[in-house]
CSV table of C-alpha atoms and ligand atoms in Angstrom, one decimal:
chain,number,residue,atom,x,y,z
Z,1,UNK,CA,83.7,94.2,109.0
Z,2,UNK,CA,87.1,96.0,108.3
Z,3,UNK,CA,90.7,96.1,106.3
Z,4,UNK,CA,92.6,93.2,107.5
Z,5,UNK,CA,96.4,94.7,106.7
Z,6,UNK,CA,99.4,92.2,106.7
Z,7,UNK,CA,102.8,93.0,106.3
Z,8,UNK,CA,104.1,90.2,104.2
Z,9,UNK,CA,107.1,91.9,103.3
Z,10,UNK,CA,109.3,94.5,105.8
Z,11,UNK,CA,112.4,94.3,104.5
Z,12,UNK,CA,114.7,96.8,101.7
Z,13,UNK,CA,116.0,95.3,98.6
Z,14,UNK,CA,118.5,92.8,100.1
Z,15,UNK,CA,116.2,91.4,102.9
Z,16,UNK,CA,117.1,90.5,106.2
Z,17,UNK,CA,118.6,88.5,106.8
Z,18,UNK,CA,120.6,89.0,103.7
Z,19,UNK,CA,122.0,86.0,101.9
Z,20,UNK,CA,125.5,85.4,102.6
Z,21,UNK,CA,125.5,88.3,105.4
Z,22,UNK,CA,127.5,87.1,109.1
Z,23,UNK,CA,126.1,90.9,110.1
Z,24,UNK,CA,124.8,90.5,114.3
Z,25,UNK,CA,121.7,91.7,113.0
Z,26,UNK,CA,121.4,89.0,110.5
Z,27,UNK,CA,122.7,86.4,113.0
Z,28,UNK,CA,120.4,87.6,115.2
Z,29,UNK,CA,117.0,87.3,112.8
Z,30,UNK,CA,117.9,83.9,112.0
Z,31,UNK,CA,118.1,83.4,115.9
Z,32,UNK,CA,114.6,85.0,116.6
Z,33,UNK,CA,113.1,83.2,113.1
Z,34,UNK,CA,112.3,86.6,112.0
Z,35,UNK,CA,112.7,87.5,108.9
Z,36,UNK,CA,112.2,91.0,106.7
Z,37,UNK,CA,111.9,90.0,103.1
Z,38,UNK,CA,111.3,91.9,99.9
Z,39,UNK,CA,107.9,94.3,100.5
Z,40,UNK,CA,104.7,93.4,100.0
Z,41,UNK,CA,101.5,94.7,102.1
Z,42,UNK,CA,98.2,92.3,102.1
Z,43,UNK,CA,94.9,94.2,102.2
Z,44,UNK,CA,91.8,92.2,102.7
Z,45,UNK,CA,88.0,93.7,102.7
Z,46,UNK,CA,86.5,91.4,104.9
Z,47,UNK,CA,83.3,93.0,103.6
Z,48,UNK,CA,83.9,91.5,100.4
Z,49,UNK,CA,86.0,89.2,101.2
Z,50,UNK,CA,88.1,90.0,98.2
Z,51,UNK,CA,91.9,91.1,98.9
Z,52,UNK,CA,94.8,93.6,97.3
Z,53,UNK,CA,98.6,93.1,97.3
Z,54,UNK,CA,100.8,96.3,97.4
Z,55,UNK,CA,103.7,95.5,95.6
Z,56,UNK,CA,104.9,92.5,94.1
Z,57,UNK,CA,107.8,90.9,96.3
Z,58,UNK,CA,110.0,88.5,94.8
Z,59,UNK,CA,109.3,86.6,98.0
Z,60,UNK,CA,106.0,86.0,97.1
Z,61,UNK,CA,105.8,82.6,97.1
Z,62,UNK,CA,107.2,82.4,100.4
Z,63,UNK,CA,105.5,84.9,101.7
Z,64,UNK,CA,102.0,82.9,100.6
Z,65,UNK,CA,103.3,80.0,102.2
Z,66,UNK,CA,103.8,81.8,105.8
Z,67,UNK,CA,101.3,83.6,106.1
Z,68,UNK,CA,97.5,82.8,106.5
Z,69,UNK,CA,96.1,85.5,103.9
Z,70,UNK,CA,94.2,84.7,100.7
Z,71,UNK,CA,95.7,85.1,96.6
Z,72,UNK,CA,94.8,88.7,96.1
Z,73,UNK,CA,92.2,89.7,93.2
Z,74,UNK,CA,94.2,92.7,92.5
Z,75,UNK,CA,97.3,94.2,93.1
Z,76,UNK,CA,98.8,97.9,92.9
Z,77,UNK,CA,102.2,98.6,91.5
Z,78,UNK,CA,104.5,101.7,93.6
Z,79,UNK,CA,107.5,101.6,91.4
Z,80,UNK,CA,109.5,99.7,89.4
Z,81,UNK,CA,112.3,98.8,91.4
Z,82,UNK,CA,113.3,95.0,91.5
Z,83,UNK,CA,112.0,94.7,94.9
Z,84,UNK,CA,108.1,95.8,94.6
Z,85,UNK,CA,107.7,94.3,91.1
Z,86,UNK,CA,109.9,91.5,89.9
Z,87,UNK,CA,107.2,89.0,91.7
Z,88,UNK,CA,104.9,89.6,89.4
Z,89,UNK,CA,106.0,87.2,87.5
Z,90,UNK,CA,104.8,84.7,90.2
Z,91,UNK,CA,101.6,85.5,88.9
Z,92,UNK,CA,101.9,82.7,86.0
Z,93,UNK,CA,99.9,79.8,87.1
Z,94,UNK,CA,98.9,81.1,89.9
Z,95,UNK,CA,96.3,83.2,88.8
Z,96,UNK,CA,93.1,83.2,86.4
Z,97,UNK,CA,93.5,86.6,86.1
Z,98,UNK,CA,95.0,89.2,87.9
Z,99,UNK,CA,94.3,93.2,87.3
Z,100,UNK,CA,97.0,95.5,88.1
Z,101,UNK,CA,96.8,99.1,88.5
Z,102,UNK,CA,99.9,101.6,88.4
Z,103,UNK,CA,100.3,105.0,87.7
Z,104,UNK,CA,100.0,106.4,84.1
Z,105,UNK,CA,102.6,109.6,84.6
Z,106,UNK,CA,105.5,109.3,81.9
Z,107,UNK,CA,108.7,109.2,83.9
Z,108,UNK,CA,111.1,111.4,82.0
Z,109,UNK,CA,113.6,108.8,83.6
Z,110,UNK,CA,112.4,105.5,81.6
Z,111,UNK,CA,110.1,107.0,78.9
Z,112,UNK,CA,107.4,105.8,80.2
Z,113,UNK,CA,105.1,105.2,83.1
Z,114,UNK,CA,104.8,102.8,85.7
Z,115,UNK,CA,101.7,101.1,83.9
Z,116,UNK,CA,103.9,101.3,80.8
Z,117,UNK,CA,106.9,99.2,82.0
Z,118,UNK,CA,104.7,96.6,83.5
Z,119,UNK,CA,103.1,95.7,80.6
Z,120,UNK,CA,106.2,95.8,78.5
Z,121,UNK,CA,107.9,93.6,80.7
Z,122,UNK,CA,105.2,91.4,81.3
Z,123,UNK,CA,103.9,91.3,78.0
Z,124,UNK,CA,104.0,87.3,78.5
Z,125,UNK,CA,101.8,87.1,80.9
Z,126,UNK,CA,97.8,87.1,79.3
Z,127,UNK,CA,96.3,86.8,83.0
Z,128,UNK,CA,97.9,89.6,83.9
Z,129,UNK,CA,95.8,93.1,82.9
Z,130,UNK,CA,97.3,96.5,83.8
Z,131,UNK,CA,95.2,99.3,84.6
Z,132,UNK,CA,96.4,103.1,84.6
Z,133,UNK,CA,95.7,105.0,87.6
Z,134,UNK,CA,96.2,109.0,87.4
Z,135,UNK,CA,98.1,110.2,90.3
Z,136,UNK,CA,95.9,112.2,93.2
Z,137,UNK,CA,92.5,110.2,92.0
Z,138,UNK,CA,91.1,108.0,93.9
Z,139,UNK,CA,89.9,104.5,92.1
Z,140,UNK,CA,87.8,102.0,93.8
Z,141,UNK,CA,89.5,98.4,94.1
Z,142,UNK,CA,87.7,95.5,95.6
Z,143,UNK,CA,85.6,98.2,97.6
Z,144,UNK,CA,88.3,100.0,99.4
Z,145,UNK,CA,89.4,103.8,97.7
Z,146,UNK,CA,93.3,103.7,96.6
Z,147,UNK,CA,95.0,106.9,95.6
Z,148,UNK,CA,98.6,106.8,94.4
Z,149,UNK,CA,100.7,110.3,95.6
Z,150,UNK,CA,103.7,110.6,94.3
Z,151,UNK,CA,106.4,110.6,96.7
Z,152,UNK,CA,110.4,111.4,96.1
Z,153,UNK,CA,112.8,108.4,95.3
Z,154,UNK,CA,115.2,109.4,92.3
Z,155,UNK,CA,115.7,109.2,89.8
Z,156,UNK,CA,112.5,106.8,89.2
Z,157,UNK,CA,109.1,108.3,89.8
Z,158,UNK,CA,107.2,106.6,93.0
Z,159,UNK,CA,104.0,106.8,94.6
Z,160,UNK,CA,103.2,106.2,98.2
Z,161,UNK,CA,99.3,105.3,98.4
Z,162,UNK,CA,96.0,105.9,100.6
Z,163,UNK,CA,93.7,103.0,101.3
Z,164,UNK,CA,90.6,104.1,102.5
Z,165,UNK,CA,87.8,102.3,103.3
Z,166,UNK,CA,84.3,103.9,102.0
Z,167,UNK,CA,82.1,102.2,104.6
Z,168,UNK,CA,83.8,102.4,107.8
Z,169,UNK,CA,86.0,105.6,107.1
Z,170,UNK,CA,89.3,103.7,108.5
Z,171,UNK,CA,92.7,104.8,106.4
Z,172,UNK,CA,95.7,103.3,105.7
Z,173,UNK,CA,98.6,105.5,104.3
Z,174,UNK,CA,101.9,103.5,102.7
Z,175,UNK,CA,105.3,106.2,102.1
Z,176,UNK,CA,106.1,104.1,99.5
Z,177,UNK,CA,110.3,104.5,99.3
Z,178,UNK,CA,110.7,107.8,99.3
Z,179,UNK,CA,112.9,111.0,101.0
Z,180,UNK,CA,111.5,113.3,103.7
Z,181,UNK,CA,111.2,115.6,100.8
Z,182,UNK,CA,107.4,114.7,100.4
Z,183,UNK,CA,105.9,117.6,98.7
Z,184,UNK,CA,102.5,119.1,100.2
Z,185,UNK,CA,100.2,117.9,98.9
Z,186,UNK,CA,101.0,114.1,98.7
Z,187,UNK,CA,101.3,114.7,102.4
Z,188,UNK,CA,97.4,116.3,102.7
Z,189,UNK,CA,96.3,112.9,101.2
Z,190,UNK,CA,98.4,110.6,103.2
Z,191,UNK,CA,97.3,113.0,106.1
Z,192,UNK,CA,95.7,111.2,109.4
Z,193,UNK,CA,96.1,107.7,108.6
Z,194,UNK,CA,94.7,104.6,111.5
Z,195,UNK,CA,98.0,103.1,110.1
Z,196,UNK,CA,101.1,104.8,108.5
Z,197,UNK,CA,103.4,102.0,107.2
Z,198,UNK,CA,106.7,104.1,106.7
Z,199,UNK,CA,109.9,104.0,104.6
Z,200,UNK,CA,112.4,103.6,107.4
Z,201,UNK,CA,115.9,102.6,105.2
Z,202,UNK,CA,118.5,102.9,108.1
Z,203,UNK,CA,118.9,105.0,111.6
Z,204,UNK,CA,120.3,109.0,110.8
Z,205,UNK,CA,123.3,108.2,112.3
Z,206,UNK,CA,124.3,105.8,109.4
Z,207,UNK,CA,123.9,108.8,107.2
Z,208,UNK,CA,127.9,109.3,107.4
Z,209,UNK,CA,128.3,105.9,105.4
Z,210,UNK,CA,126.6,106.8,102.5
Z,211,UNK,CA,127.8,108.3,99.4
Z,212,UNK,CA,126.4,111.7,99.7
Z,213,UNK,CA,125.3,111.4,103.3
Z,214,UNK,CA,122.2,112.7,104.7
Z,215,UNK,CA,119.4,115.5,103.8
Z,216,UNK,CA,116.8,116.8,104.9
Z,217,UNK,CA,118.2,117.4,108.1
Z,218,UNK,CA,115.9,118.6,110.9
Z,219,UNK,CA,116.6,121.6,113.3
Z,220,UNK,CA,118.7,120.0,115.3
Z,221,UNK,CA,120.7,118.9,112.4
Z,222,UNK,CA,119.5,115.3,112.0
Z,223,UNK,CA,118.9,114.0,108.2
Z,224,UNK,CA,115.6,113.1,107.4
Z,225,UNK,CA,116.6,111.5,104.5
Z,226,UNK,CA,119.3,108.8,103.8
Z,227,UNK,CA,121.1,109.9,100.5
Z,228,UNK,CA,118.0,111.4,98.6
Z,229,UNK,CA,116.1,108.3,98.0
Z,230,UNK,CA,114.8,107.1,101.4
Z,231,UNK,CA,113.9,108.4,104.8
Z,232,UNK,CA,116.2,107.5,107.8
Z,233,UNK,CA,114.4,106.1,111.1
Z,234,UNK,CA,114.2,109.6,112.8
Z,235,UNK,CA,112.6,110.8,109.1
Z,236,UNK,CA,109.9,108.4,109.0
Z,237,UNK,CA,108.9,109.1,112.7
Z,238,UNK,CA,108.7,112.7,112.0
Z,239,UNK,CA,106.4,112.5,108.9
Z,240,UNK,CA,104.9,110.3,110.9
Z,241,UNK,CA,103.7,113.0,113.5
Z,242,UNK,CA,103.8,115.3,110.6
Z,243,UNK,CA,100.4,113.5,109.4
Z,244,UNK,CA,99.3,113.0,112.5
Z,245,UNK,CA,99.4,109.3,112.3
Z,246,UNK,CA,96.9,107.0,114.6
Z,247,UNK,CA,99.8,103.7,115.0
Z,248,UNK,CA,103.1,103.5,112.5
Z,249,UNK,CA,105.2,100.5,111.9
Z,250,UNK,CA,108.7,101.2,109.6
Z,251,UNK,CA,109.2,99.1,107.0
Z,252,UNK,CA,111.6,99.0,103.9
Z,253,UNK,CA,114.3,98.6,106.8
Z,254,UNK,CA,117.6,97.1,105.7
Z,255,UNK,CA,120.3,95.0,107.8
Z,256,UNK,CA,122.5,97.7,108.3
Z,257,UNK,CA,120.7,98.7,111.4
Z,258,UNK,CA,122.7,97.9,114.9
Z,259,UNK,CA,121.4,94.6,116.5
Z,260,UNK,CA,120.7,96.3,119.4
Z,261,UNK,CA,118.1,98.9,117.3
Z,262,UNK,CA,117.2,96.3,114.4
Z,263,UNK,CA,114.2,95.1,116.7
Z,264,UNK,CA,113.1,97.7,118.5
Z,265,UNK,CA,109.9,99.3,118.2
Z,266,UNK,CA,108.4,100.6,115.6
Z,267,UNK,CA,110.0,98.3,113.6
Z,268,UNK,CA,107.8,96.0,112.2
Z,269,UNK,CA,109.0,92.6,111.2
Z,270,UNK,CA,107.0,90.0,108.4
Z,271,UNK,CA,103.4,88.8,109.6
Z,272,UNK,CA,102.3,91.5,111.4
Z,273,UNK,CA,98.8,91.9,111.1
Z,274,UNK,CA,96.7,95.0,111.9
Z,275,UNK,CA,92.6,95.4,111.5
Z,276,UNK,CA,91.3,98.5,110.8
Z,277,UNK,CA,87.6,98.7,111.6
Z,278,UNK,CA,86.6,102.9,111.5
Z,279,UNK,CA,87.5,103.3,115.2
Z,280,UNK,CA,91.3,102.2,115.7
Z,281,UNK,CA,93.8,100.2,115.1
Z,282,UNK,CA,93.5,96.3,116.8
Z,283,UNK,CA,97.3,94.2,116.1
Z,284,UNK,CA,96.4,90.4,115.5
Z,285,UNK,CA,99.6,89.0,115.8
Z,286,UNK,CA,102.0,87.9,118.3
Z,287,UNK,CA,103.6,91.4,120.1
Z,288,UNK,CA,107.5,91.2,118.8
Z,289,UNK,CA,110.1,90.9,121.2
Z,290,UNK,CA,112.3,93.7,122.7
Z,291,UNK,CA,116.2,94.0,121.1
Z,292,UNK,CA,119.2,92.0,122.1
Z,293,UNK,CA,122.6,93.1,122.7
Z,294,UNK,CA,125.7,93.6,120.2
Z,295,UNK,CA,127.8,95.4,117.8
Z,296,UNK,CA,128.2,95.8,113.8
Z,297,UNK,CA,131.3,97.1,111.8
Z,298,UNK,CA,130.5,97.9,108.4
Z,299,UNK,CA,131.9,99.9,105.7
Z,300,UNK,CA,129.7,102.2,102.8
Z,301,UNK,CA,126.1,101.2,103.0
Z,302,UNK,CA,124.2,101.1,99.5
Z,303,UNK,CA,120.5,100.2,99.4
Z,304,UNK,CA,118.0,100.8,96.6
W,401,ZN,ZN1,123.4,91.4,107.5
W,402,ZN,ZN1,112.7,101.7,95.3
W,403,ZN,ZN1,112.3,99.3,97.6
């Protein structure tokens, strides 16, 4: 028995495709029926058979309706950016109860912490519990180990998180939306995942369309970062072999990627499934398809 991991949600705060976007790499989801919506992971203990959602999409709905996965008993907040948390309030009729756990640092940015602006927000919902988590501790959740490290995505504080499972030893590590700029020791706890799910926001090269550009650049001069909130494609691979990752899909990916790179690998796309059983990594979806052809003219890229 093992983690059952499903990627309900691959996509950045738009989606793709993005509503109203002609892009080729919107055209070209619609064409394959793929689709990157807001993000959401799905972690099932088939030991227990109970089950954890990592953020709360706004897609959430649909995303229950696509994919074969069970209502979660819990769920783990990273941040409190529309996109991982303005689902929650799907939770109203849905649920009998659902706990929520978030981290309990006071972000200098809002006043208070991630716990503290679900509950203020959601004060409406009475199902709804939230739990505070302290940062670099680990706190058992339907049998599986979760540890929040906080990651770098100004000006809001954000955690990436470890998912470890205490009978079989397999590890999942989520970036959560962050920089390159993880600081050591987040990175020692997210170290050696089976699966690394990755904040991959565009490819380096779009680093010249944003605002302030790129940083963290490599020594060959590529950014790591795009802007200072997220890690590029060629950022996320390199933390990737940083931690010495077993697989890695990039996720948070927004439309702005070419069409002929938006669906290449190790780009994951909404439904992939992966079991994690101790011993490896087993994918029990459908292999995606290789990319298409095409061109994209865009001006200044902005993503959150
Ligand atoms: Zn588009
Ligand atoms: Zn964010
Ligand atoms: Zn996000």
């Amino acid at each position: 028995m093992s983690m059952r991991v499903t990627l309900l949600g691959t996509g950045d705060t738009t989606g793709t495709p993005t509503v109203g976007c002609t892009c080729d790499t919107c055209a070209e989801a619609r064409e394959r029926g793929v689709e990157r919506s807001r993000f959401s992971v799905h972690i099932e203990n088939e030991r227990t058979g109970e089950s954890i959602l990592v953020d709360l999409s706004p897609d959430f709905r649909q995303q229950f309706l696509s994919w074969d996965v069970p209502l979660p008993d819990a769920a783990v907040v990273t941040h409190v950016h529309f996109d991982h948390l303005d689902g929650l309030g799907n939770a109203y009729r849905v649920f009998d109860s659902l706990p929520v756990y978030a981290a309990d640092t006071v972000d200098p940015e809002t006043g208070e912490s991630v716990a503290d602006t679900i509950r203020r927000k959601y004060d409406y919902l009475d199902r709804v519990s939230v739990h505070d988590v302290s940062p670099m501790e680990s706190t058992t959740v339907c049998g599986l180990n979760l540890t929040l490290v906080p990651v770098e995505h100004p000006p809001l504080l954000c955690f990436g998180l470890v998912v470890e499972d205490p009978a079989t030893g397999a590890k999942l590590s989520l970036s959560g939306d962050t920089s390159y700029d993880v600081a050591e020791n987040s990175r020692e706890r997210l170290r050696e995942p089976d699966l690394f799910l990755a904040d991959a926001i565009v490819p380096a090269a779009l680093c010249d369309r944003h605002p302030i550009g790129g940083s963290d650049h490599d020594a060959d001069g590529v950014p790591r970062s795009f802007g200072t909130k997220h890690m590029t494609r060629e950022g996320a691979q390199a933390l990737a072999t940083a931690l010495d990752a077993d697989t890695t899909r990039l996720v948070h990916t927004a439309h702005y990627y070419p069409v002929e790179e938006a669906f290449a690998e190790p780009l994951a796309v909404d439904g992939e499934q992966y079991r994690l059983d101790g011993t490896g990594v087993t994918r029990l979806d459908t292999e995606g398809e290789a990319a298409a052809g095409g061109d994209t003219t865009q001006s200044e890229l902005t993503t959150d």
